[in-house]
Coordinates of C-alpha atoms in Angstrom, one line a residue:
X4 CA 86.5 15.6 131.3
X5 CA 83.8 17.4 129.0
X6 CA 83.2 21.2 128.3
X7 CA 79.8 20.6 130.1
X8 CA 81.3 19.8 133.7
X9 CA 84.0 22.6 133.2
X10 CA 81.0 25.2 133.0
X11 CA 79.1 23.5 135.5
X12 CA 82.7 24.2 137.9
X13 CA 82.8 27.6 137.0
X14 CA 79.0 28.3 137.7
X15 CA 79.2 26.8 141.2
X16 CA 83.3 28.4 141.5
X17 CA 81.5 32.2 140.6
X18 CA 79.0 31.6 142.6
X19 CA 80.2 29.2 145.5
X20 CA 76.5 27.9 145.7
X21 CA 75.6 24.7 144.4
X22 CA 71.9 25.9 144.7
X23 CA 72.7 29.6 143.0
X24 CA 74.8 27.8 140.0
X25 CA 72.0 25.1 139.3
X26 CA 69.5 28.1 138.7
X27 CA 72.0 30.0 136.8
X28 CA 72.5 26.9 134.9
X29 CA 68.9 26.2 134.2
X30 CA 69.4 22.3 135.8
X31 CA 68.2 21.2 139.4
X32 CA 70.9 20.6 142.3
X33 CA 71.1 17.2 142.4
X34 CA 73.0 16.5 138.6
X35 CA 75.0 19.4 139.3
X36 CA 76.6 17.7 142.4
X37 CA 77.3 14.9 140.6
X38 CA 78.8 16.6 137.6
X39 CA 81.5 18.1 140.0
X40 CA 81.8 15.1 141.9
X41 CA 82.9 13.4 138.2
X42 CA 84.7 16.2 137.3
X43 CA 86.9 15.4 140.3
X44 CA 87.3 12.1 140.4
X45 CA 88.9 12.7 136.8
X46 CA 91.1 15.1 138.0
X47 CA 92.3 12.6 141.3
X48 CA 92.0 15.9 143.2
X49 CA 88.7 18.2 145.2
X50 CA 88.2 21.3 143.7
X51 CA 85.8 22.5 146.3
X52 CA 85.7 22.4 150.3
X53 CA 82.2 21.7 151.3
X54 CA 80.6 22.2 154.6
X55 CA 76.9 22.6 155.6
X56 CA 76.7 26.0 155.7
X57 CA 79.5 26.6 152.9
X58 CA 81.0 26.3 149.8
X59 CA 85.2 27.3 148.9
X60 CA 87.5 26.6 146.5
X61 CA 90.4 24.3 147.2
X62 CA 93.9 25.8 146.3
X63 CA 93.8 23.6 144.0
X64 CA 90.3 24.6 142.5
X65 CA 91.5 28.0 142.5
X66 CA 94.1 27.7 140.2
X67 CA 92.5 25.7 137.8
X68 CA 89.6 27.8 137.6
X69 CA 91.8 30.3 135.6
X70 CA 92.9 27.8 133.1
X71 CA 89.1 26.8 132.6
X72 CA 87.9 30.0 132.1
X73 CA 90.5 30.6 129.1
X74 CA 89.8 27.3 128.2
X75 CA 86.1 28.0 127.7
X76 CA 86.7 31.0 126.4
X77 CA 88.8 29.3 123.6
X78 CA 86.1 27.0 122.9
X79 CA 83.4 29.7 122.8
X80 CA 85.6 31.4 120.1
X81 CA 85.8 28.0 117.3
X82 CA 82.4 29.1 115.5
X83 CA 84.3 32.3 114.8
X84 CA 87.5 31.3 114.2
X85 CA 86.2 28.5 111.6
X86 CA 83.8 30.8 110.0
X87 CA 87.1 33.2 109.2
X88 CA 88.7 30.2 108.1
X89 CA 85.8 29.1 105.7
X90 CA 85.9 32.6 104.4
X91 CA 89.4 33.7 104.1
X92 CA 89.6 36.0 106.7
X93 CA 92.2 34.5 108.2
X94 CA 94.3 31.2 107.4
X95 CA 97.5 31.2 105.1
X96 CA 98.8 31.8 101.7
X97 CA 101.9 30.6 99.9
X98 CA 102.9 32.7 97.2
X99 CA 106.1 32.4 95.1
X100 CA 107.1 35.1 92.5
X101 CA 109.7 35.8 89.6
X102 CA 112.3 38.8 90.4
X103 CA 110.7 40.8 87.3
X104 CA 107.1 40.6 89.0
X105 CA 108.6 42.4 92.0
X106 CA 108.5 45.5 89.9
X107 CA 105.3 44.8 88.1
X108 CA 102.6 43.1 89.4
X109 CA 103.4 41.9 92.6
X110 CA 103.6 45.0 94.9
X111 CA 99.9 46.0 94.1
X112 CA 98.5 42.2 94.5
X113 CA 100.5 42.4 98.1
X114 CA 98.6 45.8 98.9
X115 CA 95.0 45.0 97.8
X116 CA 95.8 41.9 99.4
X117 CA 96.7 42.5 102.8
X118 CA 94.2 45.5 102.7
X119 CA 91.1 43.0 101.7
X120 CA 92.6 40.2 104.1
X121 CA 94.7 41.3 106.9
X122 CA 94.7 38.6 109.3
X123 CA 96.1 35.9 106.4
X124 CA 99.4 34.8 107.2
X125 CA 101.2 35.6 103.7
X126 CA 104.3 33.6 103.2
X127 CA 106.1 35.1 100.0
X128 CA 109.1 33.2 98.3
X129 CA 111.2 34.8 94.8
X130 CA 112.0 31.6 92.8
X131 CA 112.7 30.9 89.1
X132 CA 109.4 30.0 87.0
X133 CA 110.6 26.0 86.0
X134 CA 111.2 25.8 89.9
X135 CA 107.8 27.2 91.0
X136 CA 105.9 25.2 88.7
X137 CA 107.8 22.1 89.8
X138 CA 107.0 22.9 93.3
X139 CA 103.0 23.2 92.6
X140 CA 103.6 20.4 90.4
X141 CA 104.6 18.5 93.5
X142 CA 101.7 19.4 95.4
X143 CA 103.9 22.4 97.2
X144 CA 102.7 26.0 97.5
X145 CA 99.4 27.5 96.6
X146 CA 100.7 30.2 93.6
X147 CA 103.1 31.4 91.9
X148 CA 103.8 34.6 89.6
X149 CA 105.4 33.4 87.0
X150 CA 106.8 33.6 83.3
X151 CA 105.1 31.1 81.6
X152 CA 107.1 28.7 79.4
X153 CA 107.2 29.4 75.7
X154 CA 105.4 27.3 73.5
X155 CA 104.8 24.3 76.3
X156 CA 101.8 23.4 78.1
X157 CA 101.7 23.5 81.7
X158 CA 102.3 20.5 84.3
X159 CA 99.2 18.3 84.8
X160 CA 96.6 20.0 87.7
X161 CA 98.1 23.4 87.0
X162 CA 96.1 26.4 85.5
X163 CA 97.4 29.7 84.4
X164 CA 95.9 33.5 83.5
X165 CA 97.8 35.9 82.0
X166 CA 98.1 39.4 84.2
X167 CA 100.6 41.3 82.3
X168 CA 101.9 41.7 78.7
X169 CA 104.9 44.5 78.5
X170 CA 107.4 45.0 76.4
X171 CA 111.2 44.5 76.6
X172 CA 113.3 48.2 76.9
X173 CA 117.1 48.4 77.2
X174 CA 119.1 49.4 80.0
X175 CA 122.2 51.0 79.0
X176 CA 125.6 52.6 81.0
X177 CA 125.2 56.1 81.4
X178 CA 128.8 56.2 80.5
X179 CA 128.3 55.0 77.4
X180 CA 125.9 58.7 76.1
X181 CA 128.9 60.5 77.5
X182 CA 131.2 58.5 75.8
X183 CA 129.2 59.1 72.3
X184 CA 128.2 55.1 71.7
X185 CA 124.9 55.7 71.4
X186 CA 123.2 56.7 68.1
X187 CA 119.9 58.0 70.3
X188 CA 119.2 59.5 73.7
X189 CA 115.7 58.1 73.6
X190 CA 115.7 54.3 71.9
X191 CA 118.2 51.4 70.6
X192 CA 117.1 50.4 66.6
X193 CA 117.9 46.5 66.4
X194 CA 121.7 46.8 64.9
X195 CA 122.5 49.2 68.2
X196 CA 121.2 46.1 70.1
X197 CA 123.2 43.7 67.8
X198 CA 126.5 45.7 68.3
X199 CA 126.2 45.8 71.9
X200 CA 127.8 43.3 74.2
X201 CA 124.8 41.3 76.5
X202 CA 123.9 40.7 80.2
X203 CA 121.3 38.3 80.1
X204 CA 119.4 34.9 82.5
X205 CA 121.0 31.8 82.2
X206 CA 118.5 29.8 80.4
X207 CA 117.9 26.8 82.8
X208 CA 116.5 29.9 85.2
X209 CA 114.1 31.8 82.9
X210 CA 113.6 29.7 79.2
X211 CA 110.6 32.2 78.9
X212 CA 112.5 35.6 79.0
X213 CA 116.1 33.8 77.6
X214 CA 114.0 32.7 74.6
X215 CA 112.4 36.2 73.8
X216 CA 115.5 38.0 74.1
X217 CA 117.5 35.7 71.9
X218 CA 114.3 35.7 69.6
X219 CA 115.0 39.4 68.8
X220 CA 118.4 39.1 68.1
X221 CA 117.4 36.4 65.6
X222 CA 115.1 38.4 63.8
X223 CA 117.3 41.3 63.8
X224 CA 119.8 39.0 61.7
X225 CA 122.7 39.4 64.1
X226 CA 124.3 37.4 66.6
X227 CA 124.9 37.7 70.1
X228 CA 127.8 38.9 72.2
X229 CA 127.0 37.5 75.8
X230 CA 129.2 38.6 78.2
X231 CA 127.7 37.9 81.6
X232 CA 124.7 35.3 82.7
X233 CA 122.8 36.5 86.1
X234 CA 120.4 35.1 87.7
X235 CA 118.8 38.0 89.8
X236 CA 117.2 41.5 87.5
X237 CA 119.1 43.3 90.3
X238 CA 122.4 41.9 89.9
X239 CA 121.8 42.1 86.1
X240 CA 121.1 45.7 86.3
X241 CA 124.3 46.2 88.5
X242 CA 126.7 44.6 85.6
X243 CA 124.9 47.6 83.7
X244 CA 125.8 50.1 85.3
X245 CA 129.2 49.2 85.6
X246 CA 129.3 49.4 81.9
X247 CA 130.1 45.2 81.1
X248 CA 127.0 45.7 78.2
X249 CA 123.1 46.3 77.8
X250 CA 120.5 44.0 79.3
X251 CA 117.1 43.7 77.3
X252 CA 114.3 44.3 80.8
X253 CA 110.9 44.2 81.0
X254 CA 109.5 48.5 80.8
X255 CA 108.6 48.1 84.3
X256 CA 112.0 47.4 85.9
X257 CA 112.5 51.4 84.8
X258 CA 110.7 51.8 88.2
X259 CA 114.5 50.5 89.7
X260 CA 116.1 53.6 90.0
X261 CA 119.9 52.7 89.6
X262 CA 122.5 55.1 89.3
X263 CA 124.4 54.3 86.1
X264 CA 121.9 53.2 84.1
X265 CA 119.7 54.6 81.5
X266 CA 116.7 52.6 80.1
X267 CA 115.9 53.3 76.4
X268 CA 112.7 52.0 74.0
X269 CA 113.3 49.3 71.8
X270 CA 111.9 49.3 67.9
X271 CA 109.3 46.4 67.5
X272 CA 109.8 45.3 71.1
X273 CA 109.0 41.6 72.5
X274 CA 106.6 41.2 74.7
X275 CA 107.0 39.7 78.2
X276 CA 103.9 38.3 79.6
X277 CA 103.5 37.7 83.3
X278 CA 101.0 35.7 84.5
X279 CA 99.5 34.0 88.3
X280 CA 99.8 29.8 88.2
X281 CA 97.6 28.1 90.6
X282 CA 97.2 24.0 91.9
X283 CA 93.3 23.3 90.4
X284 CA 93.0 20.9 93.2
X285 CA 93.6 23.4 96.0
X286 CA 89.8 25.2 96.9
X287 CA 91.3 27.1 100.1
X288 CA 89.7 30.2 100.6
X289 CA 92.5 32.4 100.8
X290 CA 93.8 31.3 97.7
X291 CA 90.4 32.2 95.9
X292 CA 90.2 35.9 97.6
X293 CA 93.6 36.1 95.7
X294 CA 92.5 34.9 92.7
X295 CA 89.8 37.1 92.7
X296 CA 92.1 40.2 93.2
X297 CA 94.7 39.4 91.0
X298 CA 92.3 38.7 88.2
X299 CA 90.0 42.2 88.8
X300 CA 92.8 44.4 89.8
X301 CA 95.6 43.6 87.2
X302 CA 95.2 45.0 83.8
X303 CA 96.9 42.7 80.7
X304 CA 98.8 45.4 78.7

């Protein structure tokens, strides 16, 4: 069965003139017989009941020619469909992201994204940065917003560009300014930080953001008082609020309005950088109209 005989059916089904269809057709009667005659010997079944003076569709015929029309149709569609695909105007795109880049950079890269490209299927997975750049590692996935790891190079076939540098603030209980325990209603100097019990990542989840946090209470000379590891900024920002300690956040998390917290400046801040990591070997389409975006729309602070 070939695309040609399935137009040559429909010609001569529209019409029901073998005559008529070979003209439409731009072929002489003769081939266009035999076409349909293959055509149904193919299908073990007539699709046409032919007389001398007439031409009508079987029952058969006539539901088939349905399913051939849509069939042609579909066919007639490719060159459009694979020029989308070529382009990036449609296809898919896996993107995994760290829970601090869902108050930073993420929600505008998903907007200008899905405004520039809304027929890509974009599948969008929170994950810890050491799992995300396993995953690419491994060949799985297309991106990942991540938190790149301090002072390490990246996995081999794996390149990286910073989006983001912000720094570090402190969320505080409320409770604790009505309570009197804290020396400013605007900042935290170092020794605040140093006296204040800690909500912090694990480190096997986040090495990046552990490390910078731990970093300042190094070179503030104190030590630390950890009294809760979380794994989700959320949950972390909960434990705040119900007054277990401070958690050192990236400035942006202030847009996670949470009753019971208060988020103060820190003196001499870290910086948290946030960055997009890509497989080199992956050329898709819709993963370069990404690039593209988050590289021209996202300002490094």
């Amino acid at each position: 069965m070939e695309a040609r005989q399935l137009r040559h059916f429909v010609a001569v089904a529209e019409t029901l003139h073998f005559g008529r269809a070979a003209e439409r057709l731009g072929m002489t009667q003769p081939p266009l017989s035999q076409s349909i005659l293959a055509l149904e010997r193919s299908l073990g079944a007539a699709l046409f009941e032919r007389t001398r003076r007439s031409v009508a569709l079987t029952p058969f015929g006539a539901a088939f020619l349905p399913q051939v029309r849509a069939a042609l149709e579909g066919l007639d569609a490719l060159p459009g469909v694979a020029q989308r695909l070529l382009s990036g105007q449609s296809g898919e795109l896996a993107l995994s992201f760290v829970s601090t880049a869902d108050y930073s950079v993420l929600p505008p890269l998903v907007r200008q994204f899905r405004q520039a490209w809304p027929q890509v299927d974009l599948a969008l997975t929170e994950a810890t940065s050491d799992w995300q750049l396993m995953q690419l590692a491994a060949g799985q996935g297309q991106a990942g917003l991540i938190i790149p790891p301090p002072g390490e190079s990246l996995p081999a076939g794996l390149a990286y560009r910073c989006l983001l540098r912000e720094p570090l603030v402190a969320a505080v209980p409320e409770v604790w300014a009505q309570e009197g325990r804290l020396t400013s209603e605007t900042g935290l100097t170092p020794a605040d930080v140093i006296a204040s019990p800690l909500v912090v990542f694990p480190r096997q989840a986040a090495p990046a953001f552990h490390d910078l946090v731990m970093g300042y209470f190094a070179r503030a000379g104190g030590t630390v008082d950890v009294v809760q590891r979380a794994i989700q900024m959320q949950t972390i920002v909960s434990l705040v609020s119900a007054g277990l300690g401070i958690a050192l956040v990236p400035a942006s998390l202030r847009h996670l309005a949470r009753s019971g917290v208060r988020y103060l400046d820190l003196t001499d801040p870290p910086m948290l950088e946030t960055g997009v990591v890509w497989r080199r070997d992956d050329d898709s389409p819709t993963l370069r109209n990404f690039l593209q975006i988050a590289v021209s729309s996202v300002a490094v602070g």
